[in-house]
Tab-separated table of C-alpha atoms in Angstrom:
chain	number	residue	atom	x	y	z
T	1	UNK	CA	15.319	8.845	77.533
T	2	UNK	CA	16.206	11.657	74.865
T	3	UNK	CA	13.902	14.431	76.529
T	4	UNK	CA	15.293	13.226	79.800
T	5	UNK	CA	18.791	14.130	78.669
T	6	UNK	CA	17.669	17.561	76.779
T	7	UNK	CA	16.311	18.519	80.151
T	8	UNK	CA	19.222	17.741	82.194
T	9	UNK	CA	21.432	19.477	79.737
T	10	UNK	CA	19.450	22.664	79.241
T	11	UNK	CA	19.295	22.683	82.687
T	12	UNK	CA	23.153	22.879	83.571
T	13	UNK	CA	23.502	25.273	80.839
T	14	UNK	CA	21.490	27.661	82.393
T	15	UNK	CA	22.596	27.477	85.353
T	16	UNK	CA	26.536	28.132	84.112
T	17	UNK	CA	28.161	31.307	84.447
T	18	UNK	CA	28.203	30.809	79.791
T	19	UNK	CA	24.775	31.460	80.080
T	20	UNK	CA	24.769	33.781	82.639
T	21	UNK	CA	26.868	35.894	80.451
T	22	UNK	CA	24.723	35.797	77.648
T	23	UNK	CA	22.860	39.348	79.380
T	24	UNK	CA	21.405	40.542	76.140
T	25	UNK	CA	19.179	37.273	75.894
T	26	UNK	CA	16.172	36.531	77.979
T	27	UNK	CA	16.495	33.565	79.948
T	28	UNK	CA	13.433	32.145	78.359
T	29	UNK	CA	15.164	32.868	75.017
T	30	UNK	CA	18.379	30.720	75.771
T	31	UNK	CA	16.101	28.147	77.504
T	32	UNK	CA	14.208	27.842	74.095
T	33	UNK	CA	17.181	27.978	71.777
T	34	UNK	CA	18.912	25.545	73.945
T	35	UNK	CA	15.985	22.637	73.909
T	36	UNK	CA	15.364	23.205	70.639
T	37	UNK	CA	19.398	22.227	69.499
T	38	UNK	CA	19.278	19.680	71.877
T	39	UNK	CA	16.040	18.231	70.619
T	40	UNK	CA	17.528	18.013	67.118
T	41	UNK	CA	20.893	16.540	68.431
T	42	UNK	CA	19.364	14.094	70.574
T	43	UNK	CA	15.964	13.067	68.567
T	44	UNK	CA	16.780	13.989	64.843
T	45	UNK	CA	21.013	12.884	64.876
T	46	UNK	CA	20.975	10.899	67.825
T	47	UNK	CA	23.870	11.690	68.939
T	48	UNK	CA	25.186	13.825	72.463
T	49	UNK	CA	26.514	17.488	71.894
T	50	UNK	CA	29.739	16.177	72.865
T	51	UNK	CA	30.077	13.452	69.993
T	52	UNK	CA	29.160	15.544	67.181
T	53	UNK	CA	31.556	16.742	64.431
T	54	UNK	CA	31.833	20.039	62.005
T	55	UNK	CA	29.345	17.716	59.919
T	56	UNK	CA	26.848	16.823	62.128
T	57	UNK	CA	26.641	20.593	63.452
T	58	UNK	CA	26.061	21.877	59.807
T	59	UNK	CA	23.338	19.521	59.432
T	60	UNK	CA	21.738	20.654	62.571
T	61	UNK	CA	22.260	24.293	62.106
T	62	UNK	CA	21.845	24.508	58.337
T	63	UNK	CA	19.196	21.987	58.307
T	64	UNK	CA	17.240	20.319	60.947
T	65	UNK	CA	17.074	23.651	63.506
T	66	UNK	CA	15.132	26.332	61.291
T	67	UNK	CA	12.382	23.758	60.804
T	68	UNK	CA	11.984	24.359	65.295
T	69	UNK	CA	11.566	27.933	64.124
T	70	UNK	CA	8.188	30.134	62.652
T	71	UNK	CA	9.587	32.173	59.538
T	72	UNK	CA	11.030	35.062	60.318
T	73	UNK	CA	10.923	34.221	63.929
T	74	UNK	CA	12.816	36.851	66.018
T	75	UNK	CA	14.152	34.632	68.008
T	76	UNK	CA	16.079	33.291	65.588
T	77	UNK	CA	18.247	36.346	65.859
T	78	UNK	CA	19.565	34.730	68.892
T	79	UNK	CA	20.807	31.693	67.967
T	80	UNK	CA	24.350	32.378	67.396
T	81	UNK	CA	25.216	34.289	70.694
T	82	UNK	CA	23.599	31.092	72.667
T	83	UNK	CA	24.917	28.205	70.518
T	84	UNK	CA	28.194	30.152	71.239
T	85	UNK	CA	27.701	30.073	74.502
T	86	UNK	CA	26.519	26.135	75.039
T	87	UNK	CA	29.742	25.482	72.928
T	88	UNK	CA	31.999	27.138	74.864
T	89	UNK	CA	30.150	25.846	78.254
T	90	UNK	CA	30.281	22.269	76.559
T	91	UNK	CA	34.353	22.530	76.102
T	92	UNK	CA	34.539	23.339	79.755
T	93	UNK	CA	32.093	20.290	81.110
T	94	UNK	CA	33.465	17.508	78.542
T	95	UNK	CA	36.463	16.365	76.496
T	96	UNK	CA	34.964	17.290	72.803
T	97	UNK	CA	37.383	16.203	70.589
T	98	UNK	CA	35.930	18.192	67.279
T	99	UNK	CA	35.958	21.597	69.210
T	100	UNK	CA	37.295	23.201	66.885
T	101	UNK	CA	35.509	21.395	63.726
T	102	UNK	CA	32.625	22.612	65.574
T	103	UNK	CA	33.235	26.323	66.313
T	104	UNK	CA	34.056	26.517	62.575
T	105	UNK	CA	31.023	24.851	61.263
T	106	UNK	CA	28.820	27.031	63.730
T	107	UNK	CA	30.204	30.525	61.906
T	108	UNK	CA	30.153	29.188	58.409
T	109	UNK	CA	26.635	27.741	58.779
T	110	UNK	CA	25.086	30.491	61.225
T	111	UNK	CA	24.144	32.642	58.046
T	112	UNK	CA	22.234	29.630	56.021
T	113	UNK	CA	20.355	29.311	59.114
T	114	UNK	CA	19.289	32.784	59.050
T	115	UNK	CA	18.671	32.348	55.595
T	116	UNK	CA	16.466	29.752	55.889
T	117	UNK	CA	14.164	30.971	58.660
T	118	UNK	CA	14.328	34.125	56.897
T	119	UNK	CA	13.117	33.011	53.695
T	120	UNK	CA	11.323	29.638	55.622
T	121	UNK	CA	12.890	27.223	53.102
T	122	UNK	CA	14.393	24.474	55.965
T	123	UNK	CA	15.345	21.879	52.702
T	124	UNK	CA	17.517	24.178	50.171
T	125	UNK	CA	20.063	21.447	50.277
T	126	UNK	CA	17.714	18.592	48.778
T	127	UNK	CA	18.835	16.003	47.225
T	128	UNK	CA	18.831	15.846	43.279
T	129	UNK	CA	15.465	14.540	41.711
T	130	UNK	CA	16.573	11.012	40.505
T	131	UNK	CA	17.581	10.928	36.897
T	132	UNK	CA	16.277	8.413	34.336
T	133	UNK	CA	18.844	5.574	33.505
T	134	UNK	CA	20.845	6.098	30.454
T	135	UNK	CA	19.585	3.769	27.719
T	136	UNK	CA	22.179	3.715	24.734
T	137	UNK	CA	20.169	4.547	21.410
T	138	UNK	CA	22.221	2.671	18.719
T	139	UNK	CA	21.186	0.183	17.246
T	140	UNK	CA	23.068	-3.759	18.359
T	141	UNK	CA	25.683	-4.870	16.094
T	142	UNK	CA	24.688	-7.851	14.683
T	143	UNK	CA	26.799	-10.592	14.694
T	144	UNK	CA	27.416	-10.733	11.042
T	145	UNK	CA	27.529	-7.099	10.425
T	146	UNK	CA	30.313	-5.276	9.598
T	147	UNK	CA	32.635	-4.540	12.693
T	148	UNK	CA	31.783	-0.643	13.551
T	149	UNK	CA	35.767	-0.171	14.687
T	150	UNK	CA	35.796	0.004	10.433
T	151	UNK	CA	38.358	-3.377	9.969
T	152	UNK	CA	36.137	-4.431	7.055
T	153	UNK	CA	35.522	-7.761	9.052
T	154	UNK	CA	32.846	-8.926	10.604
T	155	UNK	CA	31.794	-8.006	14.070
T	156	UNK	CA	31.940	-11.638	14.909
T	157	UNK	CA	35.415	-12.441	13.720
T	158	UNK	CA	36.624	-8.637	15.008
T	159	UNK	CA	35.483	-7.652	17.944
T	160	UNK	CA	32.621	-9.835	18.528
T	161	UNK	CA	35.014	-12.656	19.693
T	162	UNK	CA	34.821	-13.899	23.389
């Protein structure tokens, strides 16, 4: 059903006068572009262009799109002027509440994509490695040891009491 909908959707793009504006991209250029965002909306966040938030954008800009591109793909240089587009042809065709969350997180995240087909690192956000568990290295108070808060009783008439 997902390749269904990218097709339908790249289609009307095209076909709008957004798209037609875009006269400095080849049409096969902003045909490309536009499956490949609507691949990783649709397959990867599963969710429709009109439903995503600043978030989900960042995610698929920053993240999940430069791994659709070759390093230092020159069609990457393209990217912004068409998701520009599709966004503003998307505000016409639907009701997208997070319009403007989105338009944001496009500009603030169009250089790390850039970056990252530039440089071909797609994961520079990865998560932490995960850290050993703390293990505390004193030794246990014993119950008839000295208290360690220094009272001069024992740990089990001090603080050892339940």
């Amino acid at each position: 059903m997902p390749q269904r909908e990218i097709t339908l959707d790249t289609a009307a793009f095209l076909d709008s006068t957004q798209a037609q504006a875009l006269a400095e991209v080849k049409r096969e250029a902003v045909h490309a572009i536009t499956d490949r965002f609507l691949a990783c909306c649709y397959d990867e966040v599963g969710k429709a262009p009109r439903h995503l938030d600043g978030d989900d954008l960042h995610g698929i800009v920053g993240h999940l799109l430069p791994g659709h591109f070759a390093r230092q793909d020159p069609l990457a240089a393209q990217v912004g002027p068409v998701l520009r587009a599709y966004l503003e042809f998307l505000g016409e065709r639907a009701v997208v509440s997070q319009m403007f969350e989105l338009r944001r997180a496009l500009e603030h995240t169009l250089p790390e994509f850039a970056h990252a087909v530039a440089t071909g690192e797609h994961a520079h956000h990865a998560p932490a490695p995960p850290q050993k568990p703390f293990v505390h290295g004193a030794a246990k108070t014993g119950r008839n040891d000295p208290c360690p808060c220094g009272s001069g009783k024992k740990f089990k008439q001090c603080h050892g009491r339940a």
